[in-house]
Amino acid sequence: SQKIEQNSEALNIQEGKTATLTCNYTNYSPAYLQWYRQDPGRGPVFLLLIRENEKEKRKERLKVTFDTTLKQSLFHITASQPADSATYLCALPPEGGGNKLTFGTGTQLKVEL
Amino acid sequence: DAGITQSPRHKVTETGTPVTLRCHQTENHRYMYWYRQDPGHGLRLIHYSYGVKDTDKGEVSDGYSVSRSKTEDFLLTLESATSSQTSVYFCAISESIHLAVSYNEQFFGPGTRLTVL
């Protein structure tokens, strides 16, 4: 089965800098990859989806890349703000398709003034 | 929370008692999911439903059962709660029947914090 790895160590950065989070996966080639944001005490919120034939996707200050050779997705937040502080999860569909997602354990981002 | 409610939001119960958690959606989405979230494990799928009366097991289904008698409601039952089932439970929905193509973006409810003593 697929395995997803996200850095379990929290990432602390200064306001205004670019935050980069990593999602690595093994064992197969997913058709797409998703990123979610989760605030303490709340459910995850869908942010972005990138398909296997897309190298990069942007939405406002967010940018996601998808390297199917390295089996890695990078999630960037440019001009970060304290309000961006949260845990960010990546999620992958099952091999062969279907609606069940496997989530990474998430990386906590803290943006400091 | 995209028209998804969960009840109760908090529950404390004792080992061996039955517990039912309810998820209600007003979005008319086809798929509904139950996850549990624990430190170090992230979100893990318990069961999901792909239509009324159609359900399937997820990664951690032992000790749990589900039912979906209406599009809008998905119930998760712990037949005999154990301390290992202490967790935060999230319901999620996906794939509006109105969309021709969907990449399964999931929308989550607010969660239920369950403590089994």
Coordinates of C-alpha atoms in Angstrom, one line a residue:
Chain A
S1 CA 0.0 0.0 0.0
Q2 CA 1.1 3.6 -0.5
K3 CA 3.1 5.3 2.1
I4 CA 3.1 9.0 2.7
E5 CA 5.7 11.0 4.6
Q6 CA 5.5 14.5 5.8
N7 CA 8.1 16.1 8.1
S8 CA 6.8 15.6 11.6
E9 CA 8.9 18.4 13.0
A10 CA 7.3 21.8 13.1
L11 CA 8.4 24.4 10.7
N12 CA 9.0 27.9 12.2
I13 CA 9.5 30.8 9.9
Q14 CA 9.4 34.6 10.0
E15 CA 6.6 36.6 8.6
G16 CA 7.1 37.5 5.0
K17 CA 9.3 34.6 4.2
T18 CA 8.3 31.6 2.0
A19 CA 7.3 28.4 3.8
T20 CA 8.1 25.2 2.0
L21 CA 6.5 21.9 3.1
T22 CA 7.3 18.5 1.7
C23 CA 5.2 15.4 1.0
N24 CA 7.0 12.3 -0.1
Y25 CA 5.2 9.1 -1.2
T26 CA 6.3 5.6 -2.2
N27 CA 5.1 2.5 -4.0
Y28 CA 3.0 3.9 -6.8
S29 CA 2.1 6.7 -9.1
P30 CA -1.0 8.6 -8.0
A31 CA -3.3 10.3 -10.4
Y32 CA -3.4 13.4 -8.3
L33 CA -2.3 14.8 -4.9
Q34 CA -4.2 17.1 -2.6
W35 CA -3.2 19.5 0.2
Y36 CA -5.4 20.4 3.2
R37 CA -5.0 22.9 6.0
Q38 CA -6.1 22.0 9.6
D39 CA -6.4 24.5 12.4
P40 CA -6.5 23.3 16.1
G41 CA -9.8 21.8 17.1
R42 CA -11.2 21.9 13.5
G43 CA -11.6 19.6 10.6
P44 CA -9.2 19.8 7.6
V45 CA -10.0 22.2 4.8
F46 CA -9.2 21.4 1.2
L47 CA -6.7 23.9 -0.4
L48 CA -5.3 22.6 -3.7
L49 CA -5.3 19.6 -6.0
I50 CA -2.6 18.9 -8.5
R51 CA -2.9 16.2 -11.2
E52 CA -0.1 13.9 -12.3
N53 CA 0.3 15.7 -15.6
E54 CA 0.7 19.1 -13.9
K55 CA 4.1 20.2 -12.7
E56 CA 2.9 23.3 -10.8
K57 CA -0.4 24.8 -9.5
R58 CA -0.9 28.2 -8.0
K59 CA -3.7 29.8 -6.0
E60 CA -3.1 33.2 -4.6
R61 CA 0.0 32.9 -2.3
L62 CA 0.0 29.1 -2.5
K63 CA 2.0 27.1 -5.0
V64 CA 2.2 23.3 -5.3
T65 CA 4.6 21.3 -7.3
F66 CA 4.4 17.6 -8.2
D67 CA 7.5 15.7 -9.2
T68 CA 6.4 12.2 -10.2
T69 CA 10.0 11.1 -10.8
L70 CA 11.1 12.0 -7.3
K71 CA 7.6 11.0 -5.9
Q72 CA 7.4 14.3 -4.1
S73 CA 5.1 17.3 -3.8
L74 CA 6.2 20.7 -2.4
F75 CA 3.8 23.1 -0.9
H76 CA 4.9 26.7 -0.8
I77 CA 3.3 29.7 0.9
T78 CA 4.8 33.0 -0.2
A79 CA 4.8 36.2 1.9
S80 CA 3.7 34.1 4.9
Q81 CA 1.6 35.6 7.6
P82 CA 0.9 34.6 11.2
A83 CA -2.6 33.6 10.0
D84 CA -1.0 30.9 7.9
S85 CA 0.0 29.1 11.0
A86 CA -1.7 25.7 10.9
T87 CA -1.0 22.0 10.2
Y88 CA -0.8 21.1 6.5
L89 CA -1.7 17.7 5.3
C90 CA -1.1 16.0 2.0
A91 CA -3.4 13.3 0.7
L92 CA -3.3 10.7 -2.1
P93 CA -5.9 8.6 -3.8
P94 CA -5.5 4.8 -3.9
E95 CA -3.6 3.0 -6.6
G96 CA -6.0 2.3 -9.5
G97 CA -8.3 5.1 -8.5
G98 CA -11.3 5.4 -6.2
N99 CA -12.5 7.7 -3.6
K100 CA -10.5 6.6 -0.5
L101 CA -7.8 9.1 0.4
T102 CA -4.7 8.3 2.4
F103 CA -3.5 11.3 4.5
G104 CA -0.1 12.2 5.7
T105 CA 0.4 13.0 9.3
G106 CA 0.9 16.6 8.5
T107 CA 3.5 19.3 9.2
Q108 CA 2.8 22.1 11.6
L109 CA 3.7 25.5 10.4
K110 CA 4.2 28.5 12.7
V111 CA 4.7 31.9 11.2
E112 CA 6.3 34.3 13.7
L113 CA 6.2 38.1 13.7
Chain B
D1 CA -17.9 23.5 7.3
A2 CA -19.7 23.0 3.9
G3 CA -23.0 22.0 5.4
I4 CA -21.8 19.2 7.5
T5 CA -22.7 18.7 11.2
Q6 CA -21.6 16.1 13.6
S7 CA -23.2 15.2 16.9
P8 CA -22.4 15.0 19.6
R9 CA -19.3 17.3 19.5
H10 CA -18.0 15.9 22.8
K11 CA -18.7 12.6 24.6
V12 CA -17.3 10.8 27.5
T13 CA -18.3 7.2 28.0
E14 CA -17.3 4.1 29.8
T15 CA -15.6 1.0 28.4
G16 CA -18.1 -1.5 27.2
T17 CA -20.9 0.9 26.4
P18 CA -22.3 1.4 22.9
V19 CA -21.8 4.8 21.2
T20 CA -23.3 6.2 18.1
L21 CA -21.9 9.3 16.3
R22 CA -24.0 11.0 13.7
C23 CA -22.9 12.9 10.6
H24 CA -25.5 15.0 8.7
Q25 CA -24.9 16.8 5.4
T26 CA -27.0 19.3 3.5
E27 CA -24.9 19.2 0.3
N28 CA -26.3 16.1 -1.4
H29 CA -22.8 14.6 -1.8
R30 CA -22.6 11.0 -2.9
Y31 CA -19.7 9.9 -0.7
M32 CA -19.4 10.1 3.1
Y33 CA -16.5 9.0 5.3
W34 CA -15.6 8.5 8.9
Y35 CA -12.0 9.1 10.0
R36 CA -10.3 9.0 13.3
Q37 CA -7.4 11.3 14.1
D38 CA -4.7 10.4 16.7
P39 CA -1.3 12.0 17.5
G40 CA 1.4 10.3 15.4
H41 CA -1.1 8.6 13.1
G42 CA -2.9 11.4 11.4
L43 CA -6.2 10.8 9.8
R44 CA -7.2 7.2 9.2
L45 CA -10.3 6.0 7.4
I46 CA -12.7 3.9 9.4
H47 CA -15.5 3.3 7.0
Y48 CA -17.0 5.1 4.0
S49 CA -20.2 5.1 2.0
Y50 CA -20.8 5.5 -1.7
G51 CA -24.5 5.7 -1.6
V52 CA -27.6 4.8 0.5
K53 CA -27.0 1.4 2.1
D54 CA -23.7 1.1 0.3
T55 CA -20.7 1.1 2.7
D56 CA -17.2 -0.3 2.7
K57 CA -14.4 -0.7 5.2
G58 CA -11.4 1.5 5.6
E59 CA -8.0 1.1 7.1
V60 CA -9.1 0.8 10.8
S61 CA -12.6 -0.7 10.7
D62 CA -12.4 -3.3 13.5
G63 CA -14.7 -2.4 16.4
Y64 CA -16.8 0.0 14.3
S65 CA -19.9 -0.3 12.2
V66 CA -21.7 2.2 10.0
S67 CA -25.1 2.7 8.5
R68 CA -26.5 5.1 5.8
S69 CA -30.2 4.9 5.4
K70 CA -30.6 8.4 3.9
T71 CA -28.3 10.4 1.6
E72 CA -27.8 13.0 4.3
D73 CA -27.0 10.8 7.3
F74 CA -24.1 8.6 8.1
L75 CA -23.9 6.9 11.5
L76 CA -20.8 5.4 13.1
T77 CA -21.4 2.9 15.9
L78 CA -18.9 1.6 18.4
E79 CA -20.7 -1.5 19.6
S80 CA -18.7 -1.8 22.8
A81 CA -16.4 1.1 23.3
T82 CA -12.8 0.5 24.4
S83 CA -10.1 2.9 25.6
S84 CA -8.2 2.5 22.4
Q85 CA -11.2 4.2 20.6
T86 CA -10.6 7.4 22.5
S87 CA -10.0 9.8 19.6
V88 CA -11.2 12.7 17.5
Y89 CA -13.7 11.5 14.9
F90 CA -14.2 13.4 11.7
C91 CA -16.9 13.0 9.1
A92 CA -16.2 14.0 5.5
I93 CA -18.1 14.2 2.3
S94 CA -17.2 14.3 -1.4
E95 CA -18.3 14.3 -5.0
S96 CA -21.4 16.2 -5.5
I97 CA -23.8 14.3 -7.8
H98 CA -24.1 17.5 -9.8
L99 CA -20.5 17.4 -10.9
A100 CA -19.5 15.6 -14.1
V101 CA -15.9 15.2 -13.0
S102 CA -14.6 15.2 -9.5
Y103 CA -11.2 14.7 -8.0
N104 CA -12.6 13.8 -4.7
E105 CA -12.0 17.0 -2.8
Q106 CA -13.2 16.2 0.7
F107 CA -15.1 18.5 3.0
F108 CA -14.9 17.8 6.7
G109 CA -17.2 18.3 9.6
P110 CA -16.1 19.9 12.9
G111 CA -15.3 16.7 14.6
T112 CA -16.4 14.7 17.7
R113 CA -14.0 14.3 20.6
L114 CA -14.7 10.9 22.2
T115 CA -13.2 9.8 25.5
V116 CA -13.6 6.2 26.6
L117 CA -12.8 5.7 30.3

